[in-house]
Coordinates of C-alpha atoms and ligand atoms in Angstrom, one line a residue:
M1 CA 140.4 -57.3 -225.4
S2 CA 137.5 -57.6 -223.0
N3 CA 136.8 -59.1 -219.5
L4 CA 133.8 -60.4 -217.8
I5 CA 133.2 -58.9 -214.3
E6 CA 130.6 -59.3 -211.6
I7 CA 128.7 -56.2 -210.4
K8 CA 127.5 -56.7 -206.8
V9 CA 125.4 -54.7 -204.4
P10 CA 127.6 -52.3 -202.5
D11 CA 127.1 -51.1 -198.9
I12 CA 123.5 -50.1 -198.7
G13 CA 123.5 -48.8 -195.2
G14 CA 123.4 -52.1 -193.4
H15 CA 120.0 -53.2 -194.9
D16 CA 119.4 -56.9 -195.6
N17 CA 116.9 -58.6 -197.9
V18 CA 115.9 -55.4 -199.6
D19 CA 113.1 -55.5 -202.2
I20 CA 114.0 -55.1 -205.8
I21 CA 111.4 -52.8 -207.3
E22 CA 112.8 -52.2 -210.7
V23 CA 115.5 -53.7 -213.0
F24 CA 116.6 -51.1 -215.6
V25 CA 118.8 -53.3 -217.8
K26 CA 118.6 -56.4 -219.9
V27 CA 121.0 -58.7 -221.6
G28 CA 122.7 -56.9 -224.5
D29 CA 122.3 -53.4 -223.1
T30 CA 125.3 -51.1 -223.0
V31 CA 125.6 -49.3 -219.7
A32 CA 127.8 -46.4 -218.7
V33 CA 129.6 -45.9 -215.4
E34 CA 127.0 -44.6 -212.8
E35 CA 124.1 -45.7 -214.9
S36 CA 121.4 -47.3 -212.7
L37 CA 121.1 -51.0 -212.8
I38 CA 118.3 -51.7 -210.3
A39 CA 116.1 -49.8 -207.8
L40 CA 115.7 -51.0 -204.2
E41 CA 113.2 -50.1 -201.6
T42 CA 113.7 -50.2 -197.9
D43 CA 111.0 -49.1 -195.5
K44 CA 112.8 -45.7 -195.3
A45 CA 113.8 -44.8 -198.8
T46 CA 114.3 -45.9 -202.4
M47 CA 117.7 -46.1 -203.9
E48 CA 119.2 -46.9 -207.2
V49 CA 122.4 -49.1 -207.6
P50 CA 124.6 -47.8 -210.3
S51 CA 127.0 -49.7 -212.5
T52 CA 130.6 -49.4 -211.3
H53 CA 131.9 -50.0 -214.9
A54 CA 130.9 -49.2 -218.4
G55 CA 130.2 -52.2 -220.6
V56 CA 127.7 -54.6 -222.1
I57 CA 125.3 -56.7 -219.9
K58 CA 126.0 -60.4 -220.4
E59 CA 123.7 -61.8 -217.7
V60 CA 121.2 -60.3 -215.3
K61 CA 121.1 -62.3 -212.0
V62 CA 118.1 -60.5 -210.4
A63 CA 114.5 -59.8 -211.1
V64 CA 111.7 -57.5 -209.8
G65 CA 110.2 -58.9 -206.7
G66 CA 113.5 -60.5 -205.6
K67 CA 115.5 -59.4 -202.5
V68 CA 119.2 -58.5 -202.2
S69 CA 121.7 -57.6 -199.5
E70 CA 125.2 -56.2 -199.7
G71 CA 127.4 -58.4 -201.9
S72 CA 124.5 -60.0 -203.9
L73 CA 125.4 -60.5 -207.5
L74 CA 123.4 -58.2 -209.9
V75 CA 124.8 -58.6 -213.4
I76 CA 127.8 -60.0 -215.3
L77 CA 129.3 -57.2 -217.4
E78 CA 131.6 -57.4 -220.3
V79 CA 134.1 -54.5 -220.0
A80 CA 137.2 -53.4 -221.9
A81 CA 140.2 -55.0 -220.2
S82 CA 141.6 -51.7 -219.2
A83 CA 138.4 -50.7 -217.5
A84 CA 138.2 -53.7 -215.2
A85 CA 139.9 -52.0 -212.3
T86 CA 137.6 -48.9 -212.0
P87 CA 136.8 -48.2 -208.3
A88 CA 133.3 -49.0 -207.1
A89 CA 130.6 -46.3 -207.0
A90 CA 128.2 -45.8 -204.1
P91 CA 124.5 -46.3 -204.5
S92 CA 122.7 -43.1 -205.3
P93 CA 119.6 -42.8 -203.1
A94 CA 116.8 -41.0 -204.8
A95 CA 116.1 -39.4 -201.4
A96 CA 119.5 -37.6 -201.5
A97 CA 118.4 -34.6 -199.5
P98 CA 116.8 -36.3 -196.5
A99 CA 120.0 -38.2 -195.9
T100 CA 122.2 -35.1 -195.9
Q101 CA 120.4 -32.9 -193.4
A102 CA 119.6 -33.8 -189.8
A103 CA 116.0 -34.3 -189.1
P104 CA 114.4 -31.8 -186.7
V105 CA 113.1 -33.0 -183.3
A106 CA 109.4 -33.6 -183.6
G107 CA 106.8 -32.2 -181.2
S108 CA 104.4 -34.2 -179.2
H109 CA 100.7 -33.6 -178.8
S110 CA 98.8 -35.6 -176.1
G111 CA 95.5 -33.6 -176.2
A112 CA 92.2 -34.6 -177.8
A113 CA 91.4 -34.3 -181.5
D114 CA 88.4 -32.8 -183.3
Y115 CA 88.8 -35.0 -186.4
E116 CA 90.4 -38.3 -187.1
C117 CA 91.4 -39.6 -190.5
E118 CA 93.6 -42.0 -192.3
M119 CA 94.9 -39.2 -194.6
V120 CA 95.2 -35.5 -194.2
V121 CA 96.2 -33.4 -197.2
L122 CA 97.5 -29.9 -196.4
G123 CA 96.7 -27.6 -199.3
G124 CA 93.9 -27.7 -201.8
G125 CA 95.8 -26.8 -205.0
P126 CA 96.1 -29.2 -208.1
G127 CA 98.6 -31.3 -206.0
G128 CA 96.4 -31.2 -202.9
Y129 CA 93.0 -32.0 -204.4
S130 CA 94.4 -34.6 -206.7
A131 CA 96.1 -36.3 -203.8
A132 CA 93.0 -36.1 -201.7
F133 CA 90.8 -37.5 -204.5
R134 CA 93.2 -40.4 -205.2
S135 CA 93.5 -41.2 -201.5
A136 CA 89.7 -41.4 -201.2
D137 CA 89.4 -43.4 -204.4
L138 CA 91.9 -45.9 -202.8
G139 CA 89.7 -46.2 -199.7
M140 CA 91.3 -43.9 -197.2
K141 CA 89.2 -41.6 -195.0
T142 CA 90.5 -38.3 -196.2
I143 CA 90.5 -34.7 -195.0
V144 CA 91.8 -31.8 -197.1
V145 CA 92.8 -28.6 -195.3
E146 CA 92.7 -25.4 -197.3
R147 CA 92.9 -21.8 -196.0
F148 CA 90.8 -20.3 -198.8
S149 CA 87.1 -21.0 -199.4
K150 CA 87.6 -22.9 -202.6
L151 CA 89.7 -25.8 -203.8
G152 CA 92.0 -25.3 -206.8
G153 CA 94.9 -23.5 -205.3
V154 CA 97.0 -21.0 -207.3
C155 CA 96.4 -22.9 -210.6
L156 CA 92.6 -22.6 -210.7
N157 CA 92.1 -19.4 -208.8
V158 CA 95.0 -17.1 -209.6
G159 CA 97.3 -19.0 -212.0
C160 CA 97.0 -21.3 -215.0
I161 CA 93.2 -21.0 -215.6
P162 CA 92.4 -17.3 -215.2
S163 CA 95.5 -16.4 -217.1
K164 CA 94.5 -18.7 -220.0
A165 CA 90.9 -17.3 -219.9
L166 CA 92.3 -13.8 -220.5
L167 CA 95.0 -15.0 -223.0
H168 CA 92.3 -16.7 -225.0
N169 CA 90.4 -13.4 -225.3
A170 CA 93.6 -11.6 -226.2
A171 CA 94.4 -14.2 -228.8
V172 CA 91.0 -13.8 -230.5
I173 CA 91.4 -10.0 -230.6
D174 CA 94.8 -10.3 -232.2
E175 CA 93.6 -13.0 -234.6
V176 CA 90.7 -10.8 -235.7
K177 CA 93.1 -7.9 -236.4
H178 CA 95.2 -10.2 -238.6
L179 CA 92.1 -10.9 -240.7
A180 CA 92.2 -7.4 -242.0
A181 CA 95.0 -8.5 -244.3
N182 CA 92.7 -11.1 -245.8
G183 CA 90.0 -8.5 -246.5
I184 CA 87.9 -9.0 -243.4
K185 CA 87.6 -6.0 -241.1
F186 CA 85.7 -5.8 -237.9
G187 CA 87.0 -2.4 -236.7
E188 CA 88.5 -1.6 -233.3
P189 CA 87.3 -3.9 -230.5
E190 CA 85.3 -2.4 -227.7
V191 CA 86.5 -4.0 -224.5
D192 CA 84.2 -4.0 -221.5
I193 CA 86.8 -4.7 -218.9
D194 CA 84.2 -5.5 -216.2
A195 CA 82.5 -8.1 -218.4
L196 CA 85.9 -9.6 -219.3
R197 CA 86.8 -9.9 -215.7
G198 CA 83.4 -11.4 -215.1
F199 CA 84.0 -14.0 -217.8
K200 CA 87.3 -15.0 -216.1
E201 CA 85.5 -15.3 -212.7
K202 CA 82.8 -17.5 -214.3
V203 CA 85.5 -19.8 -215.7
I204 CA 87.1 -20.1 -212.2
G205 CA 83.6 -20.6 -210.6
K206 CA 82.7 -23.4 -213.0
L207 CA 85.9 -25.3 -212.2
T208 CA 86.0 -24.7 -208.5
T209 CA 82.3 -25.7 -208.1
G210 CA 83.1 -28.8 -210.1
L211 CA 85.9 -29.6 -207.7
A212 CA 83.7 -29.1 -204.6
G213 CA 81.2 -31.6 -206.2
M214 CA 83.9 -34.1 -206.9
A215 CA 85.2 -33.8 -203.3
K216 CA 81.7 -34.4 -202.0
A217 CA 81.1 -37.4 -204.3
R218 CA 84.2 -39.0 -202.8
K219 CA 83.4 -38.0 -199.2
V220 CA 86.6 -36.0 -198.9
E221 CA 86.0 -33.7 -195.9
F222 CA 87.0 -30.1 -196.5
V223 CA 88.4 -28.3 -193.4
R224 CA 88.7 -24.6 -194.0
G225 CA 91.7 -23.0 -192.3
I226 CA 95.4 -22.5 -191.9
G227 CA 97.0 -25.8 -191.1
R228 CA 100.2 -26.4 -189.1
F229 CA 101.8 -29.6 -187.9
I230 CA 102.1 -29.9 -184.1
D231 CA 103.6 -33.4 -184.1
P232 CA 104.0 -36.3 -186.5
H233 CA 100.3 -37.3 -186.2
H234 CA 98.5 -34.0 -185.4
L235 CA 97.7 -30.9 -187.4
E236 CA 96.3 -27.8 -185.9
V237 CA 93.9 -25.7 -188.0
Q238 CA 93.1 -22.1 -187.4
I239 CA 89.7 -21.9 -188.9
T240 CA 89.3 -19.1 -191.6
T241 CA 86.3 -17.4 -193.1
G242 CA 85.3 -14.8 -195.7
E243 CA 86.8 -14.4 -199.2
G244 CA 90.4 -14.4 -198.0
K245 CA 92.0 -16.1 -195.1
E246 CA 90.7 -14.2 -192.1
V247 CA 91.0 -16.3 -189.0
T248 CA 87.9 -16.7 -186.8
G249 CA 89.9 -17.5 -183.6
E250 CA 88.5 -21.1 -183.6
T251 CA 91.1 -23.9 -183.7
K252 CA 90.6 -27.6 -184.6
I253 CA 92.9 -30.5 -184.2
I254 CA 93.1 -33.2 -186.8
K255 CA 94.7 -36.6 -185.9
F256 CA 96.0 -38.4 -188.9
Q257 CA 97.7 -41.6 -189.8
K258 CA 99.3 -40.3 -192.9
A259 CA 99.7 -36.9 -194.5
I260 CA 100.6 -35.3 -197.8
I261 CA 102.0 -31.8 -197.6
A262 CA 100.8 -29.8 -200.7
A263 CA 101.0 -26.2 -199.5
G264 CA 102.5 -24.8 -202.8
S265 CA 104.4 -21.7 -203.3
S266 CA 104.1 -17.9 -202.9
V267 CA 105.2 -14.9 -205.0
F268 CA 108.9 -13.9 -204.5
K269 CA 108.8 -10.2 -203.7
L270 CA 111.9 -8.0 -204.2
P271 CA 112.7 -6.0 -201.0
F272 CA 112.2 -2.5 -202.6
V273 CA 108.7 -3.2 -204.0
P274 CA 106.5 -0.4 -202.6
N275 CA 103.0 -1.2 -201.2
D276 CA 101.0 0.6 -203.9
P277 CA 98.0 -0.6 -205.9
R278 CA 99.9 0.3 -209.1
V279 CA 102.5 -2.4 -208.2
V280 CA 101.1 -5.9 -208.6
D281 CA 102.1 -9.5 -208.6
S282 CA 100.4 -12.0 -211.0
T283 CA 97.4 -12.3 -208.7
G284 CA 96.9 -8.5 -208.8
A285 CA 97.5 -8.4 -212.5
L286 CA 94.7 -11.1 -213.0
E287 CA 92.3 -8.8 -211.2
L288 CA 92.4 -6.7 -214.3
K289 CA 91.3 -3.5 -212.6
S290 CA 92.2 -1.2 -215.5
V291 CA 94.4 -1.0 -218.5
P292 CA 97.6 1.1 -218.0
K293 CA 99.2 3.2 -220.7
R294 CA 102.7 2.2 -219.8
M295 CA 103.4 -1.1 -218.0
L296 CA 106.7 -2.4 -216.7
I297 CA 107.2 -6.2 -216.4
L298 CA 109.8 -7.0 -213.8
G299 CA 111.2 -10.4 -214.9
G300 CA 111.1 -11.8 -218.4
G301 CA 109.8 -15.3 -217.5
I302 CA 106.6 -17.0 -218.7
I303 CA 104.2 -15.6 -216.1
G304 CA 105.3 -12.0 -216.8
L305 CA 105.2 -12.4 -220.6
E306 CA 101.8 -14.1 -220.5
M307 CA 100.3 -11.3 -218.5
G308 CA 102.1 -8.7 -220.6
T309 CA 100.5 -10.2 -223.7
V310 CA 97.0 -9.7 -222.2
Y311 CA 97.6 -6.1 -221.2
S312 CA 99.3 -5.2 -224.4
T313 CA 96.4 -6.6 -226.5
L314 CA 94.1 -4.5 -224.4
G315 CA 96.1 -1.4 -225.1
A316 CA 99.2 -1.1 -222.8
R317 CA 102.7 -0.3 -224.1
L318 CA 105.2 -2.7 -222.5
D319 CA 108.7 -2.5 -221.1
V320 CA 110.3 -5.6 -219.8
V321 CA 113.4 -5.8 -217.6
E322 CA 115.4 -9.1 -217.1
M323 CA 118.7 -9.6 -215.3
L324 CA 119.7 -12.5 -217.5
D325 CA 120.7 -12.3 -221.2
G326 CA 117.4 -13.5 -222.7
L327 CA 113.7 -13.7 -222.1
M328 CA 111.8 -17.0 -221.5
Q329 CA 114.8 -18.8 -220.0
G330 CA 114.8 -22.5 -220.5
A331 CA 113.6 -22.5 -224.1
D332 CA 116.0 -22.7 -227.0
R333 CA 116.9 -19.2 -228.3
D334 CA 115.8 -20.0 -231.9
L335 CA 112.2 -20.5 -230.5
V336 CA 112.3 -17.3 -228.5
K337 CA 113.6 -15.4 -231.5
V338 CA 110.4 -16.3 -233.4
W339 CA 108.3 -15.2 -230.5
E340 CA 110.3 -11.9 -230.2
K341 CA 109.8 -11.1 -233.8
W342 CA 106.1 -11.7 -233.7
N343 CA 105.7 -9.6 -230.5
A344 CA 108.2 -6.8 -231.1
H345 CA 105.3 -4.4 -231.7
R346 CA 104.1 -4.7 -228.1
F347 CA 107.4 -3.4 -226.5
D348 CA 109.0 0.0 -226.2
N349 CA 112.0 -1.5 -224.4
I350 CA 113.3 -5.0 -223.8
M351 CA 116.0 -4.4 -221.2
L352 CA 118.2 -7.6 -220.9
K353 CA 121.1 -7.9 -218.5
T354 CA 119.5 -5.1 -216.6
K355 CA 118.3 -4.9 -213.0
T356 CA 115.6 -2.8 -211.4
V357 CA 117.2 -1.3 -208.3
A358 CA 114.4 1.0 -207.1
L359 CA 110.7 1.6 -207.5
E360 CA 109.2 4.8 -206.1
A361 CA 105.5 5.5 -205.9
K362 CA 104.8 9.1 -206.9
E363 CA 101.5 10.8 -207.7
D364 CA 102.1 10.6 -211.5
G365 CA 103.2 6.9 -211.5
I366 CA 105.7 4.4 -210.3
W367 CA 109.2 5.5 -211.1
A368 CA 111.7 2.7 -211.7
T369 CA 115.4 3.1 -211.6
F370 CA 117.5 0.5 -213.5
E371 CA 121.2 -0.6 -213.6
G372 CA 122.9 -2.7 -216.2
E373 CA 123.8 -3.1 -219.8
N374 CA 120.6 -1.8 -221.2
A375 CA 119.4 0.5 -218.4
P376 CA 117.9 3.8 -219.4
K377 CA 120.0 6.7 -217.9
E378 CA 117.0 8.3 -216.2
P379 CA 114.3 6.6 -214.0
Q380 CA 111.2 5.7 -216.1
C381 CA 107.6 6.3 -215.1
Y382 CA 104.9 3.6 -215.3
D383 CA 101.2 3.3 -214.7
L384 CA 101.5 -0.3 -213.7
V385 CA 104.4 -2.5 -212.6
L386 CA 104.0 -6.3 -212.6
H387 CA 106.7 -8.0 -210.5
A388 CA 107.1 -11.5 -211.8
T389 CA 110.5 -12.5 -210.5
G390 CA 109.6 -16.0 -209.5
R391 CA 108.0 -18.0 -206.7
V392 CA 109.2 -19.4 -203.4
P393 CA 108.1 -22.7 -201.8
N394 CA 105.8 -22.7 -198.7
G395 CA 107.6 -25.7 -197.1
G396 CA 108.9 -23.6 -194.2
K397 CA 105.5 -22.2 -193.3
V398 CA 103.6 -25.3 -192.2
G399 CA 105.3 -26.4 -189.0
A400 CA 106.8 -29.3 -190.9
E401 CA 109.7 -29.4 -188.4
N402 CA 107.2 -30.2 -185.6
A403 CA 106.4 -33.4 -187.5
G404 CA 110.1 -34.2 -187.8
V405 CA 110.1 -33.3 -191.5
I406 CA 113.2 -31.9 -193.0
V407 CA 112.8 -28.5 -194.8
T408 CA 115.7 -26.9 -196.7
D409 CA 116.9 -23.4 -196.1
R410 CA 115.1 -22.3 -199.2
G411 CA 111.8 -23.8 -198.0
F412 CA 111.7 -26.9 -200.2
I413 CA 110.8 -30.3 -198.6
P414 CA 113.1 -33.1 -199.9
V415 CA 111.3 -36.3 -201.0
D416 CA 112.3 -39.6 -202.6
K417 CA 110.8 -41.1 -205.8
Q418 CA 107.8 -42.2 -203.8
M419 CA 107.2 -38.6 -202.7
R420 CA 108.0 -39.6 -199.2
T421 CA 109.7 -37.2 -196.8
N422 CA 112.3 -38.3 -194.3
V423 CA 109.3 -39.2 -192.0
P424 CA 107.9 -42.3 -193.7
H425 CA 104.2 -41.7 -193.3
I426 CA 104.4 -38.1 -194.4
F427 CA 104.6 -37.2 -198.1
A428 CA 105.1 -34.0 -200.0
I429 CA 104.2 -32.9 -203.5
G430 CA 103.9 -30.0 -205.9
D431 CA 105.7 -26.6 -205.9
L432 CA 107.2 -27.1 -202.5
V433 CA 109.2 -30.2 -203.4
G434 CA 111.1 -28.5 -206.3
Q435 CA 111.2 -27.2 -209.8
P436 CA 109.6 -27.0 -212.2
M437 CA 106.7 -25.4 -210.4
L438 CA 104.0 -26.6 -212.7
A439 CA 100.5 -27.9 -212.1
H440 CA 101.0 -31.0 -214.3
K441 CA 104.0 -32.1 -212.2
A442 CA 102.1 -31.5 -209.0
V443 CA 99.2 -33.7 -210.1
H444 CA 101.4 -36.7 -211.1
E445 CA 103.3 -36.4 -207.9
A446 CA 100.0 -36.3 -206.0
H447 CA 98.9 -39.7 -207.5
V448 CA 102.2 -41.3 -206.6
A449 CA 102.1 -40.0 -203.0
A450 CA 98.5 -41.2 -202.5
E451 CA 99.2 -44.6 -204.0
N452 CA 102.2 -45.2 -201.8
A453 CA 100.3 -43.9 -198.7
A454 CA 97.6 -46.6 -199.5
D455 CA 100.4 -49.2 -199.6
H456 CA 100.5 -49.5 -203.4
K457 CA 103.9 -49.2 -205.1
A458 CA 104.3 -46.1 -207.2
F459 CA 107.2 -44.0 -208.3
F460 CA 107.6 -40.5 -209.8
D461 CA 110.0 -41.4 -212.5
A462 CA 108.9 -39.2 -215.4
R463 CA 111.6 -38.9 -218.0
V464 CA 110.5 -35.5 -218.9
I465 CA 108.1 -32.7 -217.9
P466 CA 107.0 -30.3 -220.6
G467 CA 107.1 -26.5 -220.3
V468 CA 104.8 -24.1 -222.2
A469 CA 104.6 -20.4 -222.5
Y470 CA 100.9 -19.7 -223.6
T471 CA 101.9 -16.5 -225.3
D472 CA 101.2 -15.8 -229.0
P473 CA 102.8 -17.7 -230.6
E474 CA 103.0 -20.4 -227.9
V475 CA 106.4 -21.8 -227.1
A476 CA 106.6 -25.4 -225.8
W477 CA 109.5 -27.6 -225.1
V478 CA 110.3 -30.9 -223.5
G479 CA 113.3 -33.0 -222.6
V480 CA 116.8 -32.1 -223.8
T481 CA 116.9 -28.7 -225.4
E482 CA 119.3 -28.0 -228.3
D483 CA 121.2 -25.4 -226.1
E484 CA 121.5 -28.0 -223.4
A485 CA 122.7 -30.7 -225.8
K486 CA 125.4 -28.4 -227.1
K487 CA 126.4 -27.3 -223.6
N488 CA 126.7 -30.9 -222.3
G489 CA 128.5 -32.2 -225.4
I490 CA 125.6 -34.7 -226.2
N491 CA 126.1 -36.4 -229.6
Y492 CA 122.7 -35.2 -230.9
G493 CA 121.0 -34.7 -234.2
K494 CA 117.9 -32.7 -235.0
G495 CA 115.1 -32.6 -237.4
V496 CA 113.5 -29.2 -237.9
F497 CA 110.3 -28.7 -239.9
P498 CA 109.6 -25.0 -240.7
W499 CA 105.9 -24.1 -240.6
A500 CA 106.5 -22.0 -243.8
A501 CA 106.3 -25.4 -245.5
S502 CA 103.0 -26.5 -243.8
G503 CA 99.9 -26.2 -245.8
R504 CA 97.8 -25.8 -242.7
A505 CA 100.0 -23.1 -241.1
I506 CA 99.9 -21.1 -244.4
A507 CA 96.1 -21.6 -244.6
N508 CA 95.9 -20.3 -241.0
G509 CA 98.0 -17.3 -241.9
R510 CA 100.4 -18.3 -239.2
D511 CA 103.5 -19.9 -240.7
E512 CA 106.1 -18.1 -238.5
G513 CA 106.8 -21.2 -236.3
F514 CA 108.7 -24.4 -236.5
T515 CA 108.8 -27.9 -234.9
K516 CA 112.1 -29.3 -233.8
L517 CA 113.0 -32.8 -232.6
I518 CA 116.3 -33.7 -230.9
F519 CA 117.6 -37.2 -231.3
D520 CA 120.5 -39.1 -229.6
Q521 CA 122.8 -39.9 -232.5
D522 CA 124.0 -43.1 -230.8
T523 CA 120.7 -44.7 -230.0
K524 CA 118.6 -42.7 -232.6
Q525 CA 116.0 -42.2 -229.9
I526 CA 114.2 -39.0 -229.4
I527 CA 115.5 -37.1 -226.3
G528 CA 113.8 -33.7 -226.7
G529 CA 111.5 -31.5 -228.8
A530 CA 110.2 -28.1 -229.1
I531 CA 107.5 -26.2 -231.0
V532 CA 106.9 -22.5 -231.5
G533 CA 103.6 -21.5 -233.1
P534 CA 99.9 -21.2 -232.2
H535 CA 98.7 -24.2 -230.2
A536 CA 102.3 -25.5 -229.6
G537 CA 101.3 -26.4 -226.0
D538 CA 98.5 -28.6 -227.3
M539 CA 100.9 -30.5 -229.5
I540 CA 103.9 -31.0 -227.3
G541 CA 102.2 -33.9 -225.5
E542 CA 102.9 -36.2 -228.5
I543 CA 106.6 -35.5 -228.2
C544 CA 106.4 -36.2 -224.4
L545 CA 104.9 -39.6 -225.2
A546 CA 107.5 -40.3 -227.8
I547 CA 110.3 -39.6 -225.3
E548 CA 108.6 -41.7 -222.6
M549 CA 108.2 -44.6 -225.0
G550 CA 111.8 -44.4 -226.3
C551 CA 110.6 -43.8 -229.9
D552 CA 113.1 -43.2 -232.7
A553 CA 112.7 -41.0 -235.8
V554 CA 111.2 -44.0 -237.8
D555 CA 108.5 -44.6 -235.1
I556 CA 107.5 -40.9 -235.3
G557 CA 107.9 -40.3 -239.0
K558 CA 106.0 -43.5 -240.0
T559 CA 103.1 -42.7 -237.6
I560 CA 100.3 -41.3 -239.9
H561 CA 99.3 -37.9 -238.7
P562 CA 96.1 -36.3 -240.1
H563 CA 96.4 -33.8 -242.9
P564 CA 96.3 -30.9 -242.9
T565 CA 97.2 -30.2 -239.3
M566 CA 99.9 -28.6 -237.4
G567 CA 100.5 -32.0 -235.7
E568 CA 101.9 -33.3 -239.0
S569 CA 104.9 -31.1 -238.4
I570 CA 106.0 -33.5 -235.7
G571 CA 106.0 -36.5 -238.1
M572 CA 107.7 -34.3 -240.7
A573 CA 110.4 -33.1 -238.4
A574 CA 111.2 -36.8 -237.8
E575 CA 111.3 -37.3 -241.5
V576 CA 113.7 -34.4 -241.8
F577 CA 116.0 -36.1 -239.3
K578 CA 115.9 -39.2 -241.4
G579 CA 116.4 -37.3 -244.6
V580 CA 113.2 -38.6 -246.2
C581 CA 110.9 -35.6 -246.0
T582 CA 109.2 -34.8 -249.3
D583 CA 107.5 -31.6 -248.1
L584 CA 110.8 -29.7 -248.3
P585 CA 113.3 -29.3 -251.0
P586 CA 115.6 -32.3 -251.5
Q587 CA 117.8 -32.9 -248.5
K588 CA 121.5 -33.9 -248.5
K589 CA 121.7 -37.7 -248.3
K590 CA 122.4 -39.0 -244.8
Ligands
LIG601 P1 99.2 -24.5 -205.0 O1 98.4 -24.4 -206.3 O2 100.0 -23.2 -204.6 O3 98.2 -24.8 -203.9 C1 98.7 -24.8 -202.6 C2 97.4 -24.6 -201.7 O4 97.8 -24.7 -200.4 C3 96.9 -23.1 -201.9 O5 95.5 -23.2 -202.2 C4 97.1 -22.5 -200.5 O6 96.1 -21.6 -200.2 C5 97.1 -23.7 -199.6 N1 97.9 -23.6 -198.4 C6 99.2 -23.1 -198.3 N2 99.5 -23.2 -197.0 C7 98.5 -23.6 -196.3 C8 98.2 -23.8 -194.9 N3 99.2 -23.6 -194.0 N4 97.0 -24.2 -194.5 C9 96.0 -24.4 -195.4 N5 96.2 -24.2 -196.8 C10 97.4 -23.8 -197.2 N6 101.4 -24.1 -214.1 C11 101.1 -24.9 -215.2 O7 101.4 -26.1 -215.2 N7 100.6 -24.3 -216.3 C12 100.3 -23.0 -216.3 O8 99.8 -22.5 -217.4 C13 100.5 -22.2 -215.2 N8 100.3 -20.8 -215.2 C14 100.5 -20.1 -214.1 C15 100.1 -18.8 -214.1 C16 100.3 -18.0 -213.0 C17 100.0 -16.6 -213.0 C18 100.9 -18.6 -211.8 C19 101.1 -17.8 -210.6 C20 101.2 -19.9 -211.8 C21 101.0 -20.7 -212.9 N9 101.3 -22.1 -213.0 C22 101.1 -22.8 -214.1 C23 102.0 -22.7 -211.8 C24 100.9 -23.6 -211.0 O9 99.9 -22.7 -210.6 C25 101.5 -24.2 -209.8 O10 102.6 -25.0 -210.2 C26 100.5 -25.1 -209.1 O11 99.4 -24.4 -208.7 C27 101.2 -25.8 -208.0 O12 100.2 -26.6 -207.3 P2 100.4 -27.0 -205.8 O13 99.3 -27.9 -205.5 O14 101.8 -27.5 -205.5 O15 100.3 -25.6 -205.0

């Protein structure tokens, strides 16, 4: 038996005539309890109104552009008779955090200003420069404040780009070595480390010069210095000079109408890490001063493993220590296993479930003491230690509280789906608003923030954000992982295409990888995917698009991919899920 019930707008904090900015459901849709029906926007926040019952939508009574108040009828839902009495759920504001923490008391500045602008962007990383460029493109007079001499932030200067410049060289060296098995021998590579460092610097220079040109072309003003809010409309900048962030003693005041905070993140440093040039973070490792004989990587995440790959190819022996039970957390274990097998030759010790508890700088090296399941009994000596145990947000370091902006204890700045902080004219983006700390997330958030600041309507509502380890082989994943699906009891199915059956992978001599797609068994839509193998990171974008578009296995499998390519493996994995793949032995009928 079933009943028809009315779902109405619950208490939405006393707001009346609130704009409907999105309707997530249509007639015939099946919705679960707590599933969002519509999104509303007040002048302070956006919020989603969830369904109080599970059922099938029979009528939708609202549309985008309409307005609702408490009690307005949203949908008519057909529910099982027994479910009709479920209690109402509260609306779930996207800006959950701002509502739960008291806003700090803002400062007040009544003095003069050296600059005036419609938009100030604090921080010139991928989030910051993208926000500044988009703001300027939308007609706002924009200033970007950056403490270093160049735009680009961590990503361009000491992150994504320099690491990939070095990884590319390492991959070519490794590839050439593999050619020996095909009868092509080049001999041992001679590495001029100064020239290699020079190449990396040239790559950075090319990109940062390009950014400076693009800023100029848009008339985005660059103010070089350390910025700090002094009230909700003024930023004080301590002007800096030189290569680093040395202050000159000069101070400038910027008066702004709107602001985007994009001050990024910093390396998390364990308390016992000594101040010694033989102990480096990722920035120090990228300086590539020399190649150690024995190197310890503290932390088995992506950054540590990428840098370890470079140093190992250049000749270092690696140890890695990781507190958790596996390297490259976040990726499915079957992918990581392939990477581990391919890279086993680089490592002397992979110490899982083990902690480093002391590092001592001595004349002959850095002595590390470990504790845990796989800890060596005696301290170990290393020529170089890379600490790569994570990054912390810079939200607490920019005087945000003087502008009345809430910052969490951990230094994150909470925002809603429009990237708005609790102060409506101040936005925040990038590493300092939350995980994952990735450049592509920062850039998308930047566009959303700038567009809202320019009074356009935009939302950060990406279904998925991909992650990639640019190791060799690369490991890339997006959406629901298989491990997560199992853990959360999702009714999933998978299609796995082993690269051992790919003509192109075999021709490349690299058939160790595989492509895996995860489907929701109820809707048959793709909800996740992962690839391990060379260029996995270049291919994962197709799976991202498929998830965003709500594709099912037929959509993907029937899309003609060029042959012979590794991209074909995505179509074939979908065919495997459907049981129609002819590039593998016959499958059991589904
Ligand atoms: P940032 O890039 O950190 O930029 C913030 C900027 O703000 C900095 O330039 C900083 O100097 C400036 N700033 C901070 N405080 C102030 C202040 N008070 N006044 C003035 N200026 C200030 N991500 C990927 O997506 N792909 C990768 O391959 C990848 N590889 C990485 C490799 C390494 C070694 C590292 C360390 C990171 C990597 N990342 C990668 C992460 C990526 O770099 C960050 O997610 C990204 O840079 C975040 O962008 P953002 O704009 O939020 O912050």
